Coordinates of C-alpha atoms and ligand atoms in Angstrom, one line a residue:
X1 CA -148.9 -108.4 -52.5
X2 CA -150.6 -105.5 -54.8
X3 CA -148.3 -102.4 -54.1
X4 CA -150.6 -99.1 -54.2
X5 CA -149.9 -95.4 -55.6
X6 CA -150.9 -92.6 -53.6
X7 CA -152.0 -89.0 -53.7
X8 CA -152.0 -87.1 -50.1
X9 CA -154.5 -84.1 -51.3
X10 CA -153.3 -81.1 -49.0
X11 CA -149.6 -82.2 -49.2
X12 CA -149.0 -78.9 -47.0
X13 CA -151.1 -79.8 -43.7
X14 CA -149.5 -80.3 -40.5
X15 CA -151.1 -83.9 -40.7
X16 CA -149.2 -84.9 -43.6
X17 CA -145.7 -86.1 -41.6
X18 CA -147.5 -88.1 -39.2
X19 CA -149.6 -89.4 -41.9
X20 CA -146.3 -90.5 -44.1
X21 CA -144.8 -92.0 -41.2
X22 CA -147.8 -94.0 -40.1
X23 CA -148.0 -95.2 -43.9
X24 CA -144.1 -96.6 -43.2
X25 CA -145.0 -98.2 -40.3
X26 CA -147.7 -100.4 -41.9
X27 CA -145.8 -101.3 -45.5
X28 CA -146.3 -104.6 -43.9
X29 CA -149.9 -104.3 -44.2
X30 CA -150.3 -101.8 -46.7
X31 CA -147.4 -101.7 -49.5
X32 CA -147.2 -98.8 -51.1
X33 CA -144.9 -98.1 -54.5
X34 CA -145.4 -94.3 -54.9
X35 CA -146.5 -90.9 -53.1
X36 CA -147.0 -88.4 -54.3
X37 CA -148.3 -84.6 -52.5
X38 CA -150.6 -82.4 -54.0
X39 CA -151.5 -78.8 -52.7
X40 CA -152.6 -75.8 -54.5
X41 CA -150.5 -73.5 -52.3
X42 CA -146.9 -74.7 -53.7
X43 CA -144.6 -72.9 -50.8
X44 CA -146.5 -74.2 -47.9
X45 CA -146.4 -77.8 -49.7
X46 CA -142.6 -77.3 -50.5
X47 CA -141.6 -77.3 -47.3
X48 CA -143.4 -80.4 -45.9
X49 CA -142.5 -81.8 -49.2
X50 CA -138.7 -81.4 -49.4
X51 CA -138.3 -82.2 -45.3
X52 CA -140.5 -85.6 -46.8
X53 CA -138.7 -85.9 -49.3
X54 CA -135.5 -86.9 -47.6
X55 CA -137.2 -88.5 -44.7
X56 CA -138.7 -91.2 -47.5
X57 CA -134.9 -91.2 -49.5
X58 CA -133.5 -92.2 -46.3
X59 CA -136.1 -94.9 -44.6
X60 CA -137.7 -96.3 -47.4
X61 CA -135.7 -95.3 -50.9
X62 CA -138.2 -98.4 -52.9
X63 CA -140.9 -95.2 -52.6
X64 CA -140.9 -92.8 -55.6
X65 CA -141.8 -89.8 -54.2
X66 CA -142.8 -86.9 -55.6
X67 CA -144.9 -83.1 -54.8
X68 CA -146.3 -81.0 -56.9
X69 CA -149.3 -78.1 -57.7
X70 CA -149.8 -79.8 -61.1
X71 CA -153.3 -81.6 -61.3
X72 CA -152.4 -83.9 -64.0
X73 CA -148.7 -84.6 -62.3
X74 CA -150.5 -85.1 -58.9
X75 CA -153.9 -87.3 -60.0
X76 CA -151.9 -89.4 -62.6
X77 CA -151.3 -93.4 -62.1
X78 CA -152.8 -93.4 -58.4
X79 CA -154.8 -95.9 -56.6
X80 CA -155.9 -93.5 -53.9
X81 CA -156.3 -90.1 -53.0
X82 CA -156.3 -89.4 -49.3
X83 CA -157.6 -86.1 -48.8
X84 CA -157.0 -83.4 -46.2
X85 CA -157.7 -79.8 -47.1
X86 CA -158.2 -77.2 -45.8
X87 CA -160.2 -74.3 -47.7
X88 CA -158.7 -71.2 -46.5
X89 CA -156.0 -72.6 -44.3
X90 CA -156.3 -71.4 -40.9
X91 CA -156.7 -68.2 -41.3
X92 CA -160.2 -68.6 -42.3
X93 CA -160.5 -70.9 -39.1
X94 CA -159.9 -68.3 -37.1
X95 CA -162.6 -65.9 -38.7
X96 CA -165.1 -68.9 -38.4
X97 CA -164.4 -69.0 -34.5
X98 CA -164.4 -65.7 -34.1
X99 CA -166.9 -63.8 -35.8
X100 CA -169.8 -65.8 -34.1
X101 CA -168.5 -65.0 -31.0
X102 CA -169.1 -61.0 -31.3
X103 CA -172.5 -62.6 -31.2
X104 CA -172.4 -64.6 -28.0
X105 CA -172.3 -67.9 -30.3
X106 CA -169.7 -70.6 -30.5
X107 CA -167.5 -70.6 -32.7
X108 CA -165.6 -74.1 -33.8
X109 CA -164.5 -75.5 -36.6
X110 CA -167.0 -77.8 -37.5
X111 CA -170.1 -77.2 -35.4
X112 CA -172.5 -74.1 -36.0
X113 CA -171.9 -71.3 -37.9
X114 CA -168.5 -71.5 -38.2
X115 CA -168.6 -74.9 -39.4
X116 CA -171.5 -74.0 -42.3
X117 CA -168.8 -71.3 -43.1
X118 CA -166.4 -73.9 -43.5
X119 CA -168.7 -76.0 -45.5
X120 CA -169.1 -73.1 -48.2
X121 CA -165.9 -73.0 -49.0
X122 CA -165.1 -76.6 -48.7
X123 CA -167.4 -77.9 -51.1
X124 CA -165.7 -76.0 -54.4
X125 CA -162.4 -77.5 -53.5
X126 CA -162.8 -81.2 -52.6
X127 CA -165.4 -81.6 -55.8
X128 CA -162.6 -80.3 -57.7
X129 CA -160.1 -83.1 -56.7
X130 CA -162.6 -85.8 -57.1
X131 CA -162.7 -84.8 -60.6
X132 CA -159.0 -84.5 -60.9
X133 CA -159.1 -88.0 -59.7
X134 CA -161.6 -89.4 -62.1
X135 CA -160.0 -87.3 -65.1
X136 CA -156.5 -88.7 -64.4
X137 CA -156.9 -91.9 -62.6
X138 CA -160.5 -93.1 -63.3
X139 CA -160.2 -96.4 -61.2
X140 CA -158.8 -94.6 -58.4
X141 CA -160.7 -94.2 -54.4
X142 CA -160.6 -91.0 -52.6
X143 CA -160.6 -91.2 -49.0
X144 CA -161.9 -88.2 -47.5
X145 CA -161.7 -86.6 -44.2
X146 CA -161.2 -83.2 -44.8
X147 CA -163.6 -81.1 -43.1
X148 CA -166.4 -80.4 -42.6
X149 CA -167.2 -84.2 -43.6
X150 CA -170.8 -83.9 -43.1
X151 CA -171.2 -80.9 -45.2
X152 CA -169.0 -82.4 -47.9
X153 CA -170.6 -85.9 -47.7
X154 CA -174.3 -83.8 -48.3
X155 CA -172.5 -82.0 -51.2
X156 CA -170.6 -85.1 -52.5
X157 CA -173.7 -87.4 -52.6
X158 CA -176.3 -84.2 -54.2
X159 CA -173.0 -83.9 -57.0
X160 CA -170.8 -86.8 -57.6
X161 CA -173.1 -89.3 -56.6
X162 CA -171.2 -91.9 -58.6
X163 CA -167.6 -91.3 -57.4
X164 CA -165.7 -93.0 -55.7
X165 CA -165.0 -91.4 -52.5
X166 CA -165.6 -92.3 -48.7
X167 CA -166.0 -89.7 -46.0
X168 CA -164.5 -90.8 -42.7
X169 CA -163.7 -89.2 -39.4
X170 CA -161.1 -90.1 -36.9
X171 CA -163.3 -89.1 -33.5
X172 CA -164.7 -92.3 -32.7
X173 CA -162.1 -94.3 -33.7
X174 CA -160.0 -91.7 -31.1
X175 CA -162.9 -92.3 -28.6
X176 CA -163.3 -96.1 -28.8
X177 CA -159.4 -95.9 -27.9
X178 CA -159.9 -94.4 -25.2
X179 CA -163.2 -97.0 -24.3
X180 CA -161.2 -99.6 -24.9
X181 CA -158.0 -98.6 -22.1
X182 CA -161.5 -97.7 -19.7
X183 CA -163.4 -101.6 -20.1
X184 CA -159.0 -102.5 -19.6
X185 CA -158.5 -103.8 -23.7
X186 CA -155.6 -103.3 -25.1
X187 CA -157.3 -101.4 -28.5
X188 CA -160.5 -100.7 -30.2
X189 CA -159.9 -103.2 -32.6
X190 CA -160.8 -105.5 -29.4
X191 CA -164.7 -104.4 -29.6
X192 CA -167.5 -104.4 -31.5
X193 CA -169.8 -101.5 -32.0
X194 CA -172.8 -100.3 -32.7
X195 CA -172.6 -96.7 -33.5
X196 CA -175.3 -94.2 -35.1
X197 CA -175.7 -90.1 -36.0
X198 CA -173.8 -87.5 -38.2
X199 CA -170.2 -86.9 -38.7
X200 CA -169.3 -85.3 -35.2
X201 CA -173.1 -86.0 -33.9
X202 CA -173.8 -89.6 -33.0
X203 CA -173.8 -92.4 -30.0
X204 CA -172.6 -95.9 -29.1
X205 CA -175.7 -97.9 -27.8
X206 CA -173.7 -100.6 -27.9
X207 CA -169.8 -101.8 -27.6
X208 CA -168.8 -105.7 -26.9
X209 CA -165.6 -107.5 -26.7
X210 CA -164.8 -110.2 -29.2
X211 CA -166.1 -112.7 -26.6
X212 CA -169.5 -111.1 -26.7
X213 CA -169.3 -110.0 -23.5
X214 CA -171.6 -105.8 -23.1
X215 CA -168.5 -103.1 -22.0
X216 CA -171.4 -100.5 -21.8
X217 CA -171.7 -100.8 -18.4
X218 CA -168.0 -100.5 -17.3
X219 CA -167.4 -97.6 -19.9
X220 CA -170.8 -95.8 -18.5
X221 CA -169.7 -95.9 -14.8
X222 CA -165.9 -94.1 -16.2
X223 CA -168.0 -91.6 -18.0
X224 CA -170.1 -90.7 -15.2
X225 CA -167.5 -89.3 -13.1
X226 CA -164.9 -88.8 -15.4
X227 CA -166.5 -88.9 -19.2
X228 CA -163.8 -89.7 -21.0
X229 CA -161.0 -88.3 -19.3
X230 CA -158.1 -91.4 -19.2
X231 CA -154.5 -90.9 -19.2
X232 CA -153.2 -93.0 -22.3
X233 CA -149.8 -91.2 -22.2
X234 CA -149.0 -90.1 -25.8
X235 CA -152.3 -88.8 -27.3
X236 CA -153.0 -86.5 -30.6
X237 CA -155.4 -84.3 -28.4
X238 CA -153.5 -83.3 -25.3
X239 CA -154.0 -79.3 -25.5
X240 CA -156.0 -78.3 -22.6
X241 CA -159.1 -77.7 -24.7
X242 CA -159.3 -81.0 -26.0
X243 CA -159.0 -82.3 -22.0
X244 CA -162.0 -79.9 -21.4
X245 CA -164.0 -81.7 -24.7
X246 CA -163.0 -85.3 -22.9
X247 CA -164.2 -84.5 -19.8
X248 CA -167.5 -82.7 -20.8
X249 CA -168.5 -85.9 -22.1
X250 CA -169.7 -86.4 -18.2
X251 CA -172.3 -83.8 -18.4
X252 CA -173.7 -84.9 -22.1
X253 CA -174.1 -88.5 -21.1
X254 CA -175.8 -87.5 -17.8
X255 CA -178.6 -86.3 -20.4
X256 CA -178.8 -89.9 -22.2
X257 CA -177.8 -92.5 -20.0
X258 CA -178.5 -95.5 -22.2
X259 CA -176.1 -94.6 -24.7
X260 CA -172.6 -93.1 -24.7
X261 CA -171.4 -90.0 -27.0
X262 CA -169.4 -88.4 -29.1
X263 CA -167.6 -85.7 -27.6
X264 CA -168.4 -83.2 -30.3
X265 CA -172.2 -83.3 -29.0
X266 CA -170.9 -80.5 -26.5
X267 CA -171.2 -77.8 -29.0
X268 CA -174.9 -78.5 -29.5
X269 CA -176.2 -79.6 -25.8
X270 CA -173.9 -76.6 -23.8
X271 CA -173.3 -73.9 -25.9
X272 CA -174.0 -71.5 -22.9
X273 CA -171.0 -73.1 -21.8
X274 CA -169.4 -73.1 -24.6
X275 CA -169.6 -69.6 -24.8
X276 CA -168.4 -68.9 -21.9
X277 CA -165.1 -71.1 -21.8
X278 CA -163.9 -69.9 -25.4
X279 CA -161.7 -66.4 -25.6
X280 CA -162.4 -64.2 -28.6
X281 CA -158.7 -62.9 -28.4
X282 CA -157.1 -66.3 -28.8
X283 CA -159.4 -69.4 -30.3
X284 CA -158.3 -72.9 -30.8
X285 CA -157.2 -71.8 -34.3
X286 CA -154.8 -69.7 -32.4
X287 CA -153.8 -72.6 -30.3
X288 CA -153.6 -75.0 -33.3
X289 CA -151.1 -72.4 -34.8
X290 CA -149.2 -71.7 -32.0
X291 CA -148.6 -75.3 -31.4
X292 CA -149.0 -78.0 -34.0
X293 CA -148.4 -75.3 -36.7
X294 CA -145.2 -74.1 -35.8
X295 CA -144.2 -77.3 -34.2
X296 CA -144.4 -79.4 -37.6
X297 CA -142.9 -76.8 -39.9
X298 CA -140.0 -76.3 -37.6
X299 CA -139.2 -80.1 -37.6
X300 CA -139.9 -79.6 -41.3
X301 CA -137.2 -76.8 -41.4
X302 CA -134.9 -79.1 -39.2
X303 CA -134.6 -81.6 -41.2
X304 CA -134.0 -79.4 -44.7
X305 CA -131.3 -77.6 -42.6
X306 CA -129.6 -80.7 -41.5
X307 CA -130.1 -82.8 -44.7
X308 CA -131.5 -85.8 -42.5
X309 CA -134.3 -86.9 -41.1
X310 CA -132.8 -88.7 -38.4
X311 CA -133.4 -87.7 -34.8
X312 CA -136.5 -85.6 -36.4
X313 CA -139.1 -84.4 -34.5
X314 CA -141.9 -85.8 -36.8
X315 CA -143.8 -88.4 -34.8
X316 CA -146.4 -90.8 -36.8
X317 CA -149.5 -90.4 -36.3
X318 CA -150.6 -93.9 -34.9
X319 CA -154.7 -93.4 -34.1
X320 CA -154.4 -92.2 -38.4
X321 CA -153.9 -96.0 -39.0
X322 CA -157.8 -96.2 -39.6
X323 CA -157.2 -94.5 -42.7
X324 CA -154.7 -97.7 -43.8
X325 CA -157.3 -100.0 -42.6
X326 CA -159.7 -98.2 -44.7
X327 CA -157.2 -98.1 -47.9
X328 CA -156.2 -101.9 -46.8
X329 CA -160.2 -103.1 -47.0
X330 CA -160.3 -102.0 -50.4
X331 CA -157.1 -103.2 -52.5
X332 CA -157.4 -106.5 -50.6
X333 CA -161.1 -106.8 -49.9
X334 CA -160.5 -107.5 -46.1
X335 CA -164.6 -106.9 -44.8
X336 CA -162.9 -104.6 -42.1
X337 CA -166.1 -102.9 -40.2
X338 CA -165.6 -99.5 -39.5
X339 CA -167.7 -96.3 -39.0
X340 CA -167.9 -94.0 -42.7
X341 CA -170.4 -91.1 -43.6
X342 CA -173.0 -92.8 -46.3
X343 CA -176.5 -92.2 -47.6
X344 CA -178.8 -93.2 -44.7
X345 CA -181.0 -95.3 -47.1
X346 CA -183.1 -97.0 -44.5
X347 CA -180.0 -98.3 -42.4
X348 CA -181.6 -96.1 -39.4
X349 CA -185.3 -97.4 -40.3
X350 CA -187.2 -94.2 -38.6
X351 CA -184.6 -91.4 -40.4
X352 CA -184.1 -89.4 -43.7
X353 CA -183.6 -91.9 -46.3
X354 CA -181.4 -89.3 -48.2
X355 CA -179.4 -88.3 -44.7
X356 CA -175.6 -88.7 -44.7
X357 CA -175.1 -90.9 -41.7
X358 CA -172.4 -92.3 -39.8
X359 CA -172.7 -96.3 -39.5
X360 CA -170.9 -98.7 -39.4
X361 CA -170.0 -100.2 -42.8
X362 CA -168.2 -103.4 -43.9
X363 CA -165.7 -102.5 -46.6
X364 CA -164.3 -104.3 -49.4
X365 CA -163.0 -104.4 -53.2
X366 CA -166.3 -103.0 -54.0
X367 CA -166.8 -99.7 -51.7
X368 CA -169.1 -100.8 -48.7
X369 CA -171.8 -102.5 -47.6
X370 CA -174.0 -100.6 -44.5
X371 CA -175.1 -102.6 -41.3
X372 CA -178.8 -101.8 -40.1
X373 CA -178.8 -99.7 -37.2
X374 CA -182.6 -100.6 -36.7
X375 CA -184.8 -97.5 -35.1
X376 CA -183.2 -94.8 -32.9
X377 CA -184.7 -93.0 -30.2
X378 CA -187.3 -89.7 -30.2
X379 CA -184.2 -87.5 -28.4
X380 CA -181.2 -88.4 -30.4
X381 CA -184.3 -88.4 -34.0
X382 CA -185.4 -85.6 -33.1
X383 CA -181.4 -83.5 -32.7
X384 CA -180.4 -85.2 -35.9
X385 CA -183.2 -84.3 -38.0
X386 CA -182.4 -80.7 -37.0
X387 CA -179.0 -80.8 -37.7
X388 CA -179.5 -82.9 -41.3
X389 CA -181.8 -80.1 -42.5
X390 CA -178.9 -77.6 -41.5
X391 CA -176.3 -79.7 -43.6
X392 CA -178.6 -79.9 -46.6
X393 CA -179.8 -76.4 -46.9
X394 CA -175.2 -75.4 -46.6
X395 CA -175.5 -77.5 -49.9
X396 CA -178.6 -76.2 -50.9
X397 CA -177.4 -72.2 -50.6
X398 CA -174.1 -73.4 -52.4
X399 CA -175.6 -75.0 -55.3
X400 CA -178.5 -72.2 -56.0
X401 CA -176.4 -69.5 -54.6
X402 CA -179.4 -68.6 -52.0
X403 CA -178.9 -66.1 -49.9
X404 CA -182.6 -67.5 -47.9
X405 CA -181.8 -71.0 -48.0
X406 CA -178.0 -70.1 -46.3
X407 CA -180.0 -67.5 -43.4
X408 CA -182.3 -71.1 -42.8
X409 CA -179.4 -73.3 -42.4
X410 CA -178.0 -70.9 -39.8
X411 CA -181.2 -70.2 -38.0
X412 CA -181.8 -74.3 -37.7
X413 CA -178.5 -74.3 -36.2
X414 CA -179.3 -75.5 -32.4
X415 CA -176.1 -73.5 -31.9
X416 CA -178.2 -70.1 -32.7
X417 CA -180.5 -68.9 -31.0
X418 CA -182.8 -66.8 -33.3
X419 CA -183.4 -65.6 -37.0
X420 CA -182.2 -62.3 -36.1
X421 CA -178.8 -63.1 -34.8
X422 CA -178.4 -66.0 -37.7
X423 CA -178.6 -62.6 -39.8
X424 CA -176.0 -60.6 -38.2
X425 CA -173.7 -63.6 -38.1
X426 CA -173.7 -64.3 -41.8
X427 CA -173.6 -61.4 -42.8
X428 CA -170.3 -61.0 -41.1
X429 CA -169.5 -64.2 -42.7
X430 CA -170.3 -63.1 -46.1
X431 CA -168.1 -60.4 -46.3
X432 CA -164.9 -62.3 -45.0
X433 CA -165.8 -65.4 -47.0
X434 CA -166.2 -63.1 -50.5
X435 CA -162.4 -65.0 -52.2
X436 CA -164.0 -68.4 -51.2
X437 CA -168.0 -68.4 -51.2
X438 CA -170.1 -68.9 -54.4
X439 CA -172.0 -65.4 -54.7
X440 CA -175.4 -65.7 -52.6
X441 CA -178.3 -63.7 -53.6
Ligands
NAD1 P1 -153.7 -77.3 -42.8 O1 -154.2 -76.0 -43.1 O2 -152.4 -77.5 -42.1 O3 -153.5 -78.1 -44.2 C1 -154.4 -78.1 -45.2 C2 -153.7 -77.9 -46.5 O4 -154.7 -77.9 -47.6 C3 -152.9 -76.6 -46.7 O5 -151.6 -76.9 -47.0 C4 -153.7 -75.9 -47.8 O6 -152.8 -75.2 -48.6 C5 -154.3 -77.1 -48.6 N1 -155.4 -76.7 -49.4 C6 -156.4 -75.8 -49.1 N2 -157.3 -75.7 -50.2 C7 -156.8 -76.6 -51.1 C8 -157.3 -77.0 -52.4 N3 -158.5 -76.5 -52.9 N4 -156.6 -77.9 -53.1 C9 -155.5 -78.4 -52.6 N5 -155.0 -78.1 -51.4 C10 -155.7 -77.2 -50.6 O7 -154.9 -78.1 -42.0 P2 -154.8 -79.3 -41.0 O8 -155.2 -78.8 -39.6 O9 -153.7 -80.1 -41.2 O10 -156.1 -80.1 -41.4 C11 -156.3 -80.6 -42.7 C12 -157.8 -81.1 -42.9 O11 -157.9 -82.3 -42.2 C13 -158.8 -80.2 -42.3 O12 -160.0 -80.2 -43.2 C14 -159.2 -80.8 -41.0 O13 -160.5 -80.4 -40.6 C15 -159.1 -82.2 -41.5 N6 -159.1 -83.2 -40.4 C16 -160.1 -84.1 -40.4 C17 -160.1 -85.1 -39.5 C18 -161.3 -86.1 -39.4 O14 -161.5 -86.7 -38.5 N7 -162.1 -86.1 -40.5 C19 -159.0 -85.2 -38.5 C20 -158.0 -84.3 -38.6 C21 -158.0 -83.3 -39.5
G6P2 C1 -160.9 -84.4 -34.4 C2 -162.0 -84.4 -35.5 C3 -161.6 -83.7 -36.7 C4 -161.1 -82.3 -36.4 C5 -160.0 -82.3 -35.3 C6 -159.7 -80.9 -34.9 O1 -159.8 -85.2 -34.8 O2 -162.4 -85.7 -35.8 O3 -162.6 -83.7 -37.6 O4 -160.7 -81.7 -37.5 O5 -160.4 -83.1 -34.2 O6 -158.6 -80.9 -34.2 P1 -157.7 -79.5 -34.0 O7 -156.6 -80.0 -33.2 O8 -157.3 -79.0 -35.4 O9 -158.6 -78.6 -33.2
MN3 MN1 -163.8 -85.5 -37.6

C-alpha cells in the first residue's frame, strides 16, 4: 500500500498529540512514512515536537519525524498538509470574545464579530501555506480545518481557486456521533445523510441507516427534550459550555421541526441568550486555556522530563479520524461521502451559485465530486444568504483593504444588532487586530 508524507501545519496546537496518535492508530488504513511539524512560533512547536518526537521513536520508529519553522524543510517531499492554525494563538481568541461583549454582543470564536475578527487575520496565514505547499510539493493536498473555515474557504476559493486544498469541519461528524448512540447505532459511519448550510450553519433533513430505514423521527423525539444531550462517556467536548451548546440544540430545533441542526446555530437564533450565559471576566478562551492548554503542554513537559512516552497523558483524538478518512479517499480513491466546504455551484438549486457550502461530497483520487442537495427551504434561504454576504464582504474588506465593506460585514451579522454598534465594535477590533489585519481604509 502507497505510504504517505505529512505536514501537520500548526505543529504547536493542543490538537496536534491527539491528532499523531489517531494517525498511529489507523497505519492500518492509512500508512504513513514521514511527519513532519511545521509552526511559525518555534518554542511553542518545540515542545509538542520534542514530547512527539519520542512518543513516535518509541511506538512507531519506521516514521521519520521531523519539526521545524523552515518553510522549504517543512512543505518539502509531502503528500499532505493537514492544517490547524491558529492566527494569533489564543490570546487573540480571547480579545475576539471579549471585546464584543462591552457591547452586549456575543462573542465566540467563529460566529459574529469575533469570528470576522478571526477571519482577518486567518486569511494571510493559511494562503501563505498553500503556497508553501505548491512551491515545495506541487502534487501535494491540504486539508484544512483551521478556523474560521467559512471565511477561509470564501478567501481560498476568491484567491487560490486552483489549489488543492479542502475545508472541512469536525461538528457534524461530532454530532452524527452523537445521532447515531440516540437512533441506538454503534457510529456515524452506520447512516446516511443529507446535510446542507455553511461551515457551523447548516441542517440534516435527512439521516437513514444502511438499510434504508428514516432515523429522523427517533433522533427528533431525543432532541425535543433533550437536543442533543447523550452521555457517550469519553467525549472531546465535555466542558460545561459545550454541555450547554448540546442541550440548546432543544430550543433551535423547536424553531424548525422538519429538520435537525447544528449546534452552532445557537449563536445566531439566541444571542439574547447568549449574552447573558457568557462572563466577560473569563470566556471560553479562558476555559480552553485553563484546561486543554495547560493540560496538553504539561503531558508534553512530562514526557521530555521522563524521556518516555509511556504512561503519557496524551489521549488520541478518535472523532479526528474523519480527517484520515478524508486523507484515505484521496491516496486510494475510496468514494468515501462526507460533509466538506465547496463552491455551492448549483448543488443547492435556489442559492448563491458562488457560496461556499457545506454538502456532502464523494471524494476520490481526483478532489471531489458534490451531491445535489435539491432546493432548501425560505427560513433556512433566507439565514444563509445573510450570513454568505457577511463571509464574502470579511474577504471582500481583506482583499481591497475597505474599511466600508468590513463595517457591512459586521452590520449583516444577525449577531449585531445595528450599524451603530457594528461601528463601535470594530473599531475596538481594529486597534487590537493592528500586528495581524491588512490596513483598512
Ligand atoms: P493553538 O493555538 O493551540 O494552535 C495553533 C498553532 O498554530 C499555534 O501553535 C500557533 O503558533 C500556530 N500558528 C499560528 N499562526 C501560524 C502561521 N501563520 N503559520 C504557522 N503556524 C501558525 O489552537 P488550537 O485550539 O489547537 O486550534 C487550532 C486550529 O484548529 C484553530 O484554527 C481551531 O479553530 C481549529 N479547529 C478546527 C476544527 C474544525 O472543525 N474545523 C476543530 C478543532 C479545531
Ligand atoms: C468544534 C468546531 C471547531 C471549533 C471547536 C472549538 O470542534 O467544529 O470548528 O474550533 O469546536 O472548540 P474549543 O474547545 O476550542 O472551544
Ligand atoms: Mn468547525
Amino acid at each position: 500500500m502507497k505510504s504517505s508524507s505529512i505536514t501537520i501545519a500548526g505543529g504547536g496546537s493542543t490538537f496536534t498529540p491527539g491528532i499523531v496518535i489517531m494517525l498511529l492508530d489507523n497505519l492500518d488504513k492509512f500508512p504513513i512514512r514521514q511527519i513532519k511539524f511545521y509552526d511559525n512560533d518555534g518554542d511553542r512547536q518545540e515542545v509538542i515536537g520534542k514530547a512527539c518526537e519520542i512518543l513516535l521513536k518509541e511506538r512507531a520508529p519506521q516514521i521519520k519525524f521531523s519539526y521545524t519553522t523552515d518553510p522549504e524543510e517543512a512543505f518539502t517531499d509531502i503528500d499532505f498538509v493537514m492544517a490547524h492554525i491558529r492566527v494569533g494563538k489564543y490570546a487573540m481568541r480571547e480579545l475576539d470574545e471579549k471585546i464584543p461583549l462591552r457591547y452586549k454582543v456575543l462573542g465566540q470564536e467563529t460566529c459574529g464579530p469575533g469570528g470576522i475578527a478571526y477571519g482577518m487575520r486567518s486569511i494571510g496565514g493559511i494562503l501563505e501555506i498553500i503556497d508553501f505547499m505548491e512551491k515545495y510539493s506541487p502534487n501535494a493536498w491540504m486539508l484544512n480545518y483551521s478556523n474560521p473555515a467559512a471565511i477561509v474557504a470564501e478567501a481560498t476559493r476568491r484567491l487560490r481557486p486552483d489549489s488543492r486544498v479542502l475545508n472541512i469541519c469536525d461538528m457534524p461528524v461530532g454530532i452524527e456521533e452523537l445521532m447515531a448512540r440516540i437512533a441506538g447505532l454503534n457510529s456515524r459511519k452506520e447512516m446516511d445523510v443529507r446535510y446542507y448550510g455553511l461551515n457551523h450553519f447548516g441542517w440534516w433533513n435527512s439521516i437513514r441507516d444502511k438499510q434504508g430505514n428514516d432515523l429522523m423521527p427517533k433522533i427528533k423525539e431525543h432532541v425535543a427534550k433533550y437536543g442533543y444531550t447523550f452521555d457517550m462517556g469519553h467525549h472531546q467536548h465535555v466542558d460545561a459550555s459545550w454541555n450547554d451548546t448540546f442541550h440548546k440544540a432543544k430550543d433551535v430545533f423547536a424553531l424548525d421541526p422538519d429538520t435537525l441542526p447544528n449546534t452552532y446555530l445557537k449563536y445566531y437564533l439566541f444571542q439574547d441568550y447568549v449574552v447573558e450565559h457568557s462572563d466577560i471576566e473569563f470566556s471560553r478562551a479562558n476555559e480552553v486555556m485553563e484546561g486543554r492548554e495547560k493540560t496538553v503542554f504539561k503531558a508534553a513537559q512530562d514526557i521530555i522530563d521522563k524521556g518516555t512516552a509511556k504512561d503519557c497523558n496524551f489521549h488520541p483524538d478518535e472523532h479526528a479520524s474523519y480527517i484520515v478518512d478524508l486523507a484515505r479517499a484521496i491516496a486510494f480513491n475510496t468514494k468515501e461521502r462526507m460533509l466538506l466546504i465547496v463552491e455551492n455551484e448549483g448543488a443547492i438549486e435556489n442559492f448563491d451559485s458562488t457560496g461556499m457550502v457545506e454538502i456532502p461530497c464523494l471524494v476520490g483520487s481526483e478532489g471531489y465530486e458534490k451531491l445535489s442537495m435539491g432546493k432548501i427551504p425560505q427560513f433556512q434561504k433566507g439565514l444563509m444568504e445573510q450570513q454568505v454576504s457577511v463571509e464574502k464582504l470579511v474577504v471582500d474588506a481583506w482583499i481591497t483593504g475597505s474599511y466600508q465593506k468590513l463595517w457591512q460585514a459586521m452590520t449583516l451579522s444577525k449577531t449585531v444588532p445595528s450599524a451603530s454598534i457594528a461601528k463601535k465594535i470594530l473599531d475596538d477590533l481594529i486597534e487590537a487586530n493592528k500586528e495581524y489585519w491588512p490596513e483598512l481604509n
